[in-house]
PDB file of C-alpha atoms in Angstrom:
ATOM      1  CA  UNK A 138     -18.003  -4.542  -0.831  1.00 80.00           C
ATOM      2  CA  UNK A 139     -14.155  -4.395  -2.448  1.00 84.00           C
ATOM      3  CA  UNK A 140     -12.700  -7.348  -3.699  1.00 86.00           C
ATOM      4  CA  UNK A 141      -9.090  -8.028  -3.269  1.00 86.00           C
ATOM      5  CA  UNK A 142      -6.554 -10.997  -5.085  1.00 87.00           C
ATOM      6  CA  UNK A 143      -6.426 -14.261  -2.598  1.00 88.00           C
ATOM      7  CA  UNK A 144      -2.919 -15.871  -2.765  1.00 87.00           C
ATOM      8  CA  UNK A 145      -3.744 -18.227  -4.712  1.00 88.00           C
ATOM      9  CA  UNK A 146      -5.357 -15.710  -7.196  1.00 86.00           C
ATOM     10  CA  UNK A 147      -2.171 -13.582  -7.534  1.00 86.00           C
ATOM     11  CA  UNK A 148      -0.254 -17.276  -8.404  1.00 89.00           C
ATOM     12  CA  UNK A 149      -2.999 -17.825 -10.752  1.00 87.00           C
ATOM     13  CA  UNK A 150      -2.837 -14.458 -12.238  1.00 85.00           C
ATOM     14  CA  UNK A 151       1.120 -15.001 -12.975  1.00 87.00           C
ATOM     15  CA  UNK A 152       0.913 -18.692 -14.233  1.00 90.00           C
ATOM     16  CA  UNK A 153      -2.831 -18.773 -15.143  1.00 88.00           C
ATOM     17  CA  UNK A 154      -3.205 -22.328 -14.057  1.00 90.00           C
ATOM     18  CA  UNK A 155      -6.733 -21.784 -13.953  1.00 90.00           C
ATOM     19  CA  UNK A 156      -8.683 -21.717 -17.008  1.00 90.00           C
ATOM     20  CA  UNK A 157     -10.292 -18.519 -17.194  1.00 90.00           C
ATOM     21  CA  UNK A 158     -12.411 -16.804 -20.182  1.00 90.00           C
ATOM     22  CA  UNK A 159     -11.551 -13.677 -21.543  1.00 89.00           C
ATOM     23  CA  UNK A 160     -14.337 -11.982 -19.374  1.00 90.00           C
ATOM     24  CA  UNK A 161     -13.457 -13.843 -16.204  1.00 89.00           C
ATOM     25  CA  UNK A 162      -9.982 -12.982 -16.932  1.00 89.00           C
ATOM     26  CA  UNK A 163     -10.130  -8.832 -17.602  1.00 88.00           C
ATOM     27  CA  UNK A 164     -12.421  -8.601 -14.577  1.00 89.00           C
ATOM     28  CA  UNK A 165      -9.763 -10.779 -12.383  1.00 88.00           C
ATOM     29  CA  UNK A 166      -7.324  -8.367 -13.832  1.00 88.00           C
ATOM     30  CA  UNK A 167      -9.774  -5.273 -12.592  1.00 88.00           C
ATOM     31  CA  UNK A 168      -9.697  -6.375  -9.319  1.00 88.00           C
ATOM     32  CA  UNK A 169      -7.002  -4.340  -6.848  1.00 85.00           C
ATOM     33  CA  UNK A 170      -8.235  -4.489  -3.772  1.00 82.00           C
ATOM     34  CA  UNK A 171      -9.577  -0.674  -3.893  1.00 81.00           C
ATOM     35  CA  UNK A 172     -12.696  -0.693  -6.355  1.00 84.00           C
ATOM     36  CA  UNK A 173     -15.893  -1.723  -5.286  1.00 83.00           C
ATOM     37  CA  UNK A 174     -18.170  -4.686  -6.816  1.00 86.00           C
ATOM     38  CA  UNK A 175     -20.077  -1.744  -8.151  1.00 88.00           C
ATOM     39  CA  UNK A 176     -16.864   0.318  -9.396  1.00 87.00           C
ATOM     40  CA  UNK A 177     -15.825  -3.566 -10.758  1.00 85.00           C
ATOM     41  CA  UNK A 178     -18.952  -3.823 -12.920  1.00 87.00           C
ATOM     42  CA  UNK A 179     -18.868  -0.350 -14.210  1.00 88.00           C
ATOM     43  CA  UNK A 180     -15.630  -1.021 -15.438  1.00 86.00           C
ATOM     44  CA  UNK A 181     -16.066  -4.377 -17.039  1.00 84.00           C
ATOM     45  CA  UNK A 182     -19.238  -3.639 -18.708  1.00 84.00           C
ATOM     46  CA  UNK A 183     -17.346  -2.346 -21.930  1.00 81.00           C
ATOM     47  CA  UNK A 184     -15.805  -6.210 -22.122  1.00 80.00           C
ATOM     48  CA  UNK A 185     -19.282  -7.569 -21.452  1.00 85.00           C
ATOM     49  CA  UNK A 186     -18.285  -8.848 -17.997  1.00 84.00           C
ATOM     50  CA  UNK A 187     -20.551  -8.853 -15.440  1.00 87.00           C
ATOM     51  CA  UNK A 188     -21.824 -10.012 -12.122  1.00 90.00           C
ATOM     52  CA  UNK A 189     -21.717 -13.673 -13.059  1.00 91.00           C
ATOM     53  CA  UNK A 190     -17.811 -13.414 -13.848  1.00 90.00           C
ATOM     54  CA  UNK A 191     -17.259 -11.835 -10.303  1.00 89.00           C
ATOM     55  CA  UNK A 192     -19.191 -14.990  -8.842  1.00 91.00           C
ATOM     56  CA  UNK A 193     -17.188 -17.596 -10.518  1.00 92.00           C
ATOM     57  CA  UNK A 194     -13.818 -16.106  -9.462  1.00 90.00           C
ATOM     58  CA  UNK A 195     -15.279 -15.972  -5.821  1.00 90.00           C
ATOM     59  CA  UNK A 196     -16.247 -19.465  -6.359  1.00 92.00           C
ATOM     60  CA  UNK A 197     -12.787 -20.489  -7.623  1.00 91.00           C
ATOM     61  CA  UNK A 198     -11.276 -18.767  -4.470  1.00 90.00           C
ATOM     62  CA  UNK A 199      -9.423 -16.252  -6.515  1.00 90.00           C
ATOM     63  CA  UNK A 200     -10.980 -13.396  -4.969  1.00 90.00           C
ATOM     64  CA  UNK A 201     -12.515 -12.477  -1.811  1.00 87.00           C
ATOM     65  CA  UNK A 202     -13.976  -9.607  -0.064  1.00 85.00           C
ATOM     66  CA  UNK A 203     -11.783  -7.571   1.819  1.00 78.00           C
ATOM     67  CA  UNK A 204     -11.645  -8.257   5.709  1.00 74.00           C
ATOM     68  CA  UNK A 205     -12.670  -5.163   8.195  1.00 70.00           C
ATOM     69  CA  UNK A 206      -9.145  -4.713   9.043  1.00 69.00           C
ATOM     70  CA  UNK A 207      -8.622  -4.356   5.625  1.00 71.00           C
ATOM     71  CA  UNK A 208     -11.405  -1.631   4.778  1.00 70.00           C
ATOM     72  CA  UNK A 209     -10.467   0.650   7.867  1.00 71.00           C
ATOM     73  CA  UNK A 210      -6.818   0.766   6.887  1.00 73.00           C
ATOM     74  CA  UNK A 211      -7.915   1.647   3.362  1.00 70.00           C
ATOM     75  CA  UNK A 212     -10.316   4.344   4.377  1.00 70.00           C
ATOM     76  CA  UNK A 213      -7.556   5.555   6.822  1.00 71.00           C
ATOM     77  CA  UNK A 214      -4.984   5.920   3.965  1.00 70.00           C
ATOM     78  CA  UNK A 215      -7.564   7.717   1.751  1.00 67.00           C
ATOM     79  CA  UNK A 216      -8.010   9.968   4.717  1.00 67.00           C
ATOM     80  CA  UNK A 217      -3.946  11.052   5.242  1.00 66.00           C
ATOM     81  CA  UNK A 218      -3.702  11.352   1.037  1.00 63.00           C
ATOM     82  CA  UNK A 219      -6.776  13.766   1.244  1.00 57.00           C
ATOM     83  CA  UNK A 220      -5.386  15.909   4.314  1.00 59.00           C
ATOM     84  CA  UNK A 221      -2.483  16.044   2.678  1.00 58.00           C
ATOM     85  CA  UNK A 222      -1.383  18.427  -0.350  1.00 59.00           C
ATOM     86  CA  UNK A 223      -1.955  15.545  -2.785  1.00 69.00           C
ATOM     87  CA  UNK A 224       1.266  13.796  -3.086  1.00 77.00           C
ATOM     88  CA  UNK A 225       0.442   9.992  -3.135  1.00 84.00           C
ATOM     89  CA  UNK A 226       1.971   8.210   0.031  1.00 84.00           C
ATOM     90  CA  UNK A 227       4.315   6.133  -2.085  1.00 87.00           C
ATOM     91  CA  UNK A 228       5.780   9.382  -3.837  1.00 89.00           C
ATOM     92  CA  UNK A 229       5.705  10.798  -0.466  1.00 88.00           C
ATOM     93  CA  UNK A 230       7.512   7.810   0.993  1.00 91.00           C
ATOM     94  CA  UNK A 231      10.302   7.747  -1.941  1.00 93.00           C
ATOM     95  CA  UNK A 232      10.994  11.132  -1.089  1.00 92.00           C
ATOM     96  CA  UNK A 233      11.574  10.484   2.864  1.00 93.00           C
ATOM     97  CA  UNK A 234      13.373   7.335   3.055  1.00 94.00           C
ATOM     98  CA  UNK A 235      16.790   8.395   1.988  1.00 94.00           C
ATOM     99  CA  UNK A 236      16.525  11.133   4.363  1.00 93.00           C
ATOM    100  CA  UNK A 237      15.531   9.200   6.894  1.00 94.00           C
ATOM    101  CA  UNK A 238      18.154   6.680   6.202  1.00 93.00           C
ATOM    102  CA  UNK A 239      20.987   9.363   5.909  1.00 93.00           C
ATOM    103  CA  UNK A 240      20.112  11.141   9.327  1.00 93.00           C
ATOM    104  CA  UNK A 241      19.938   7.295  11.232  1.00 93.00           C
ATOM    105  CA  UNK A 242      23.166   5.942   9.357  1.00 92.00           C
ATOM    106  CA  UNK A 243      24.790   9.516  10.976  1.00 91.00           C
ATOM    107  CA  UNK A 244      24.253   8.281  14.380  1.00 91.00           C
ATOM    108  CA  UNK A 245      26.851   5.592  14.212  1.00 89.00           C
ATOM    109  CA  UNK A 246      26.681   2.621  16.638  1.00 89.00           C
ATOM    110  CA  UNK A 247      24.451   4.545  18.813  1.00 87.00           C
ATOM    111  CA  UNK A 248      21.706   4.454  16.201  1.00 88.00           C
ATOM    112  CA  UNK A 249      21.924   1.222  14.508  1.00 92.00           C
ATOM    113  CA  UNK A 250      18.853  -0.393  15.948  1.00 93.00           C
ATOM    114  CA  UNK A 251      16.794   2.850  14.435  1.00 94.00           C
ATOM    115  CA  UNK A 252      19.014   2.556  10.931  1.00 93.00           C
ATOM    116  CA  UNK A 253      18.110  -1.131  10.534  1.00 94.00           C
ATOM    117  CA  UNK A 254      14.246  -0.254  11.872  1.00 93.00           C
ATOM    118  CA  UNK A 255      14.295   2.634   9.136  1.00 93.00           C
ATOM    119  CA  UNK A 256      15.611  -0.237   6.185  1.00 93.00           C
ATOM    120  CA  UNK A 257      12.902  -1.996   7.200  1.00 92.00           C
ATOM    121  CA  UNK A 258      10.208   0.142   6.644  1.00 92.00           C
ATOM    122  CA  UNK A 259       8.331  -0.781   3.765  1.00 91.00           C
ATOM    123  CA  UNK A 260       5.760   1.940   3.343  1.00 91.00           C
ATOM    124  CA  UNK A 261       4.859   5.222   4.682  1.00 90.00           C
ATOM    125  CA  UNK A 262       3.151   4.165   7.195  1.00 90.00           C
ATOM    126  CA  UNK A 263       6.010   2.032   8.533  1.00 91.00           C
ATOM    127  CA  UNK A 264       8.390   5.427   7.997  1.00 93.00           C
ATOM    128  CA  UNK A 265       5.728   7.682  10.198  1.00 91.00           C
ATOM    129  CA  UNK A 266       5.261   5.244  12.596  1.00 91.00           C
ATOM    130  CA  UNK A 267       9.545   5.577  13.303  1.00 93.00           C
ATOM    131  CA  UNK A 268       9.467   9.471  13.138  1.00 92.00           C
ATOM    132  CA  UNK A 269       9.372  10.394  16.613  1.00 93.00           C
ATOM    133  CA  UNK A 270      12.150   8.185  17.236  1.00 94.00           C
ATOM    134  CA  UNK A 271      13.969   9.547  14.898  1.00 94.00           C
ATOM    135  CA  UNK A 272      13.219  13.262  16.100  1.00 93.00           C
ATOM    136  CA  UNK A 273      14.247  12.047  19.379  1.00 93.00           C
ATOM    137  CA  UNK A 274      17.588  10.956  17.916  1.00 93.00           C
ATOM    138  CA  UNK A 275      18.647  13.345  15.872  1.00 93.00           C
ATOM    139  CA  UNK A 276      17.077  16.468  17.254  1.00 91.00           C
ATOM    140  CA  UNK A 277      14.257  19.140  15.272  1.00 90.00           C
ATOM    141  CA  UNK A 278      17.156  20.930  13.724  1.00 91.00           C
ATOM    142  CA  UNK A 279      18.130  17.957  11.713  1.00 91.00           C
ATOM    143  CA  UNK A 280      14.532  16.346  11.623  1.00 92.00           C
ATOM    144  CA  UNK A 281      12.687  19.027   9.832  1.00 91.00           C
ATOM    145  CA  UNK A 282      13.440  18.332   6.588  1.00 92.00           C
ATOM    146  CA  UNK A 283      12.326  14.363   7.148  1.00 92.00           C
ATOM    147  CA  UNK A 284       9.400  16.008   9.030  1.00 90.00           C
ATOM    148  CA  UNK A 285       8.745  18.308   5.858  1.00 88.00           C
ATOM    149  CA  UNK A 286       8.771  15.478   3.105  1.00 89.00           C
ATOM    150  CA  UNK A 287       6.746  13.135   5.572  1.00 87.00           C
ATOM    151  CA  UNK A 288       3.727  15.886   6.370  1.00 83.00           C
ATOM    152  CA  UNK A 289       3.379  18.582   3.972  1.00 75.00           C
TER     153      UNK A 289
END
């Protein structure tokens, strides 16, 4: 099971309106929505934190377990960072998006739509998901350098 921040637990975290121990409060900390319970308790052993601390902030409604939805995508996005050559997919995004920007804004009027659609992608998934649009667009000539930084 991986535990992820509930809404309230990320306002909590920031204004720490909820009294929390010192235990309660480096496990809450732990939590990230990609460790396990058992990767959790392995972790916040050395603080003396322990299964009881992950109950109370489950309790409290800080944390939860993370949906389905929410495991698949994860698992998927371990599986593109492993096929890949081992650049995270933020780095990998970083590296695309003023390239992918540049060869949109080029298009003038005729590609606005795909610009703005391109600004608006907030992750690499986003920014794959508008690639063959933007192949379409611009042409392989032009795209393979976007096409390079997005699957190496």
């Amino acid at each position: 099971m991986i535990l992820v921040k509930t809404i309230d637990g990320q306002r909590v975290l920031k204004d720490r309106s909820v009294p929390l121990t010192p235990r309660q409060r480096s496990v809450f900390i732990l939590v990230d929505g990609k460790k396990s319970v058992a990767d959790l308790l392995a972790a916040a052993a050395a603080g003396g934190g322990g299964q009881a601390d992950i109950d109370k902030l489950m309790e409290l409604g800080l944390v939860a377990e993370l949906s389905k939805a929410g495991q698949m995508a994860l698992e998927t996005k371990q599986k593109l960072e492993a096929k890949r050559s081992g650049r995270p997919l933020e780095q990998r995004y970083e590296e695309a998006y003023p390239i992918a920007t540049m060869l949109t804004s080029s298009l003038g009027l005729k590609g606005y739509r795909l610009n703005i659609a391109v600004q608006s992608a907030a992750n690499y998934m986003d920014l794959l998901a508008l690639a063959p649009k933007i192949r379409e667009a611009v042409g392989d000539e032009r795209f393979a350098m976007l096409d390079r930084l997005l699957n190496d």
